[in-house]
Amino acid sequence: HGDAFDLAIGIILGVAFAFASDWIFLLLPFGVFAIHFGVVRREERYLAAKFGEDYLRYRETVPRYGWPV
């Protein structure tokens, strides 16, 4: 899900630049927070319940958003 997240952030920032919208820049951190806790964390819990140890091992080797944290 890292690639989709990166793409979404890129599109949002592109729109913000294109329309010179300060509001998008101001609201972006709230959107990132909502996506992280409302979608990503819920999806990770679902995958852990569905695939168990296999998913947990996978999650240890793959960065959440495509870059090491």
mmCIF file with all atom_site columns, C-alpha atoms in Angstrom:
data_model
loop_
_atom_site.group_PDB
_atom_site.id
_atom_site.type_symbol
_atom_site.label_atom_id
_atom_site.label_alt_id
_atom_site.label_comp_id
_atom_site.label_asym_id
_atom_site.label_entity_id
_atom_site.label_seq_id
_atom_site.pdbx_PDB_ins_code
_atom_site.Cartn_x
_atom_site.Cartn_y
_atom_site.Cartn_z
_atom_site.occupancy
_atom_site.B_iso_or_equiv
_atom_site.pdbx_formal_charge
_atom_site.auth_seq_id
_atom_site.auth_comp_id
_atom_site.auth_asym_id
_atom_site.auth_atom_id
_atom_site.pdbx_PDB_model_num
ATOM 1  C CA . HIS A 1 1  ? 0.000  0.000   0.000  1.00 0.00 ? 1  HIS A CA 1
ATOM 2  C CA . GLY A 1 2  ? 3.025  2.304   0.045  1.00 0.00 ? 2  GLY A CA 1
ATOM 3  C CA . ASP A 1 3  ? 2.897  3.034   -3.670 1.00 0.00 ? 3  ASP A CA 1
ATOM 4  C CA . ALA A 1 4  ? -0.778 4.030   -3.599 1.00 0.00 ? 4  ALA A CA 1
ATOM 5  C CA . PHE A 1 5  ? -0.183 6.280   -0.605 1.00 0.00 ? 5  PHE A CA 1
ATOM 6  C CA . ASP A 1 6  ? 2.775  7.979   -2.294 1.00 0.00 ? 6  ASP A CA 1
ATOM 7  C CA . LEU A 1 7  ? 0.734  8.467   -5.460 1.00 0.00 ? 7  LEU A CA 1
ATOM 8  C CA . ALA A 1 8  ? -2.180 9.977   -3.536 1.00 0.00 ? 8  ALA A CA 1
ATOM 9  C CA . ILE A 1 9  ? 0.102  12.419  -1.717 1.00 0.00 ? 9  ILE A CA 1
ATOM 10 C CA . GLY A 1 10 ? 1.755  13.348  -5.024 1.00 0.00 ? 10 GLY A CA 1
ATOM 11 C CA . ILE A 1 11 ? -1.595 14.041  -6.663 1.00 0.00 ? 11 ILE A CA 1
ATOM 12 C CA . ILE A 1 12 ? -2.784 16.128  -3.711 1.00 0.00 ? 12 ILE A CA 1
ATOM 13 C CA . LEU A 1 13 ? 0.415  18.177  -3.725 1.00 0.00 ? 13 LEU A CA 1
ATOM 14 C CA . GLY A 1 14 ? 0.201  18.591  -7.500 1.00 0.00 ? 14 GLY A CA 1
ATOM 15 C CA . VAL A 1 15 ? -3.339 19.932  -7.222 1.00 0.00 ? 15 VAL A CA 1
ATOM 16 C CA . ALA A 1 16 ? -2.252 22.248  -4.420 1.00 0.00 ? 16 ALA A CA 1
ATOM 17 C CA . PHE A 1 17 ? 0.542  23.671  -6.591 1.00 0.00 ? 17 PHE A CA 1
ATOM 18 C CA . ALA A 1 18 ? -1.657 23.894  -9.689 1.00 0.00 ? 18 ALA A CA 1
ATOM 19 C CA . PHE A 1 19 ? -4.347 25.876  -7.917 1.00 0.00 ? 19 PHE A CA 1
ATOM 20 C CA . ALA A 1 20 ? -2.008 27.668  -5.510 1.00 0.00 ? 20 ALA A CA 1
ATOM 21 C CA . SER A 1 21 ? -4.208 26.479  -2.680 1.00 0.00 ? 21 SER A CA 1
ATOM 22 C CA . ASP A 1 22 ? -2.843 27.114  0.778  1.00 0.00 ? 22 ASP A CA 1
ATOM 23 C CA . TRP A 1 23 ? -5.785 25.254  2.289  1.00 0.00 ? 23 TRP A CA 1
ATOM 24 C CA . ILE A 1 24 ? -4.666 21.958  0.774  1.00 0.00 ? 24 ILE A CA 1
ATOM 25 C CA . PHE A 1 25 ? -1.218 22.391  2.291  1.00 0.00 ? 25 PHE A CA 1
ATOM 26 C CA . LEU A 1 26 ? -2.748 23.207  5.657  1.00 0.00 ? 26 LEU A CA 1
ATOM 27 C CA . LEU A 1 27 ? -5.146 20.260  5.585  1.00 0.00 ? 27 LEU A CA 1
ATOM 28 C CA . LEU A 1 28 ? -2.682 17.710  4.183  1.00 0.00 ? 28 LEU A CA 1
ATOM 29 C CA . PRO A 1 29 ? -1.262 16.640  7.583  1.00 0.00 ? 29 PRO A CA 1
ATOM 30 C CA . PHE A 1 30 ? -4.789 15.929  8.840  1.00 0.00 ? 30 PHE A CA 1
ATOM 31 C CA . GLY A 1 31 ? -5.536 13.876  5.735  1.00 0.00 ? 31 GLY A CA 1
ATOM 32 C CA . VAL A 1 32 ? -2.330 11.885  6.117  1.00 0.00 ? 32 VAL A CA 1
ATOM 33 C CA . PHE A 1 33 ? -3.186 11.250  9.774  1.00 0.00 ? 33 PHE A CA 1
ATOM 34 C CA . ALA A 1 34 ? -6.708 10.109  8.849  1.00 0.00 ? 34 ALA A CA 1
ATOM 35 C CA . ILE A 1 35 ? -5.469 7.790   6.099  1.00 0.00 ? 35 ILE A CA 1
ATOM 36 C CA . HIS A 1 36 ? -2.781 6.293   8.327  1.00 0.00 ? 36 HIS A CA 1
ATOM 37 C CA . PHE A 1 37 ? -5.077 5.503   11.243 1.00 0.00 ? 37 PHE A CA 1
ATOM 38 C CA . GLY A 1 38 ? -8.366 5.078   9.369  1.00 0.00 ? 38 GLY A CA 1
ATOM 39 C CA . VAL A 1 39 ? -7.147 2.923   6.490  1.00 0.00 ? 39 VAL A CA 1
ATOM 40 C CA . VAL A 1 40 ? -3.567 1.702   6.783  1.00 0.00 ? 40 VAL A CA 1
ATOM 41 C CA . ARG A 1 41 ? -3.641 0.540   10.399 1.00 0.00 ? 41 ARG A CA 1
ATOM 42 C CA . ARG A 1 42 ? -7.036 -1.128  9.932  1.00 0.00 ? 42 ARG A CA 1
ATOM 43 C CA . GLU A 1 43 ? -5.771 -2.905  6.809  1.00 0.00 ? 43 GLU A CA 1
ATOM 44 C CA . GLU A 1 44 ? -2.679 -4.124  8.648  1.00 0.00 ? 44 GLU A CA 1
ATOM 45 C CA . ARG A 1 45 ? -4.834 -5.587  11.442 1.00 0.00 ? 45 ARG A CA 1
ATOM 46 C CA . TYR A 1 46 ? -7.015 -7.330  8.864  1.00 0.00 ? 46 TYR A CA 1
ATOM 47 C CA . LEU A 1 47 ? -4.010 -8.788  7.024  1.00 0.00 ? 47 LEU A CA 1
ATOM 48 C CA . ALA A 1 48 ? -2.423 -9.955  10.289 1.00 0.00 ? 48 ALA A CA 1
ATOM 49 C CA . ALA A 1 49 ? -5.659 -11.716 11.256 1.00 0.00 ? 49 ALA A CA 1
ATOM 50 C CA . LYS A 1 50 ? -6.060 -13.280 7.813  1.00 0.00 ? 50 LYS A CA 1
ATOM 51 C CA . PHE A 1 51 ? -2.468 -14.363 7.107  1.00 0.00 ? 51 PHE A CA 1
ATOM 52 C CA . GLY A 1 52 ? -0.988 -14.587 10.618 1.00 0.00 ? 52 GLY A CA 1
ATOM 53 C CA . GLU A 1 53 ? 2.755  -15.180 10.976 1.00 0.00 ? 53 GLU A CA 1
ATOM 54 C CA . ASP A 1 54 ? 3.363  -14.979 7.223  1.00 0.00 ? 54 ASP A CA 1
ATOM 55 C CA . TYR A 1 55 ? 2.100  -11.398 7.116  1.00 0.00 ? 55 TYR A CA 1
ATOM 56 C CA . LEU A 1 56 ? 3.978  -10.407 10.275 1.00 0.00 ? 56 LEU A CA 1
ATOM 57 C CA . ARG A 1 57 ? 7.257  -11.675 8.764  1.00 0.00 ? 57 ARG A CA 1
ATOM 58 C CA . TYR A 1 58 ? 6.477  -9.851  5.525  1.00 0.00 ? 58 TYR A CA 1
ATOM 59 C CA . ARG A 1 59 ? 5.702  -6.636  7.404  1.00 0.00 ? 59 ARG A CA 1
ATOM 60 C CA . GLU A 1 60 ? 9.088  -6.777  9.162  1.00 0.00 ? 60 GLU A CA 1
ATOM 61 C CA . THR A 1 61 ? 10.941 -6.799  5.838  1.00 0.00 ? 61 THR A CA 1
ATOM 62 C CA . VAL A 1 62 ? 8.881  -4.309  3.795  1.00 0.00 ? 62 VAL A CA 1
ATOM 63 C CA . PRO A 1 63 ? 8.693  -0.616  4.711  1.00 0.00 ? 63 PRO A CA 1
ATOM 64 C CA . ARG A 1 64 ? 5.138  0.594   5.355  1.00 0.00 ? 64 ARG A CA 1
ATOM 65 C CA . TYR A 1 65 ? 5.209  3.552   2.956  1.00 0.00 ? 65 TYR A CA 1
ATOM 66 C CA . GLY A 1 66 ? 7.961  2.504   0.575  1.00 0.00 ? 66 GLY A CA 1
ATOM 67 C CA . TRP A 1 67 ? 10.821 4.064   2.520  1.00 0.00 ? 67 TRP A CA 1
ATOM 68 C CA . PRO A 1 68 ? 12.492 2.834   5.706  1.00 0.00 ? 68 PRO A CA 1
ATOM 69 C CA . VAL A 1 69 ? 11.228 4.539   8.850  1.00 0.00 ? 69 VAL A CA 1
#
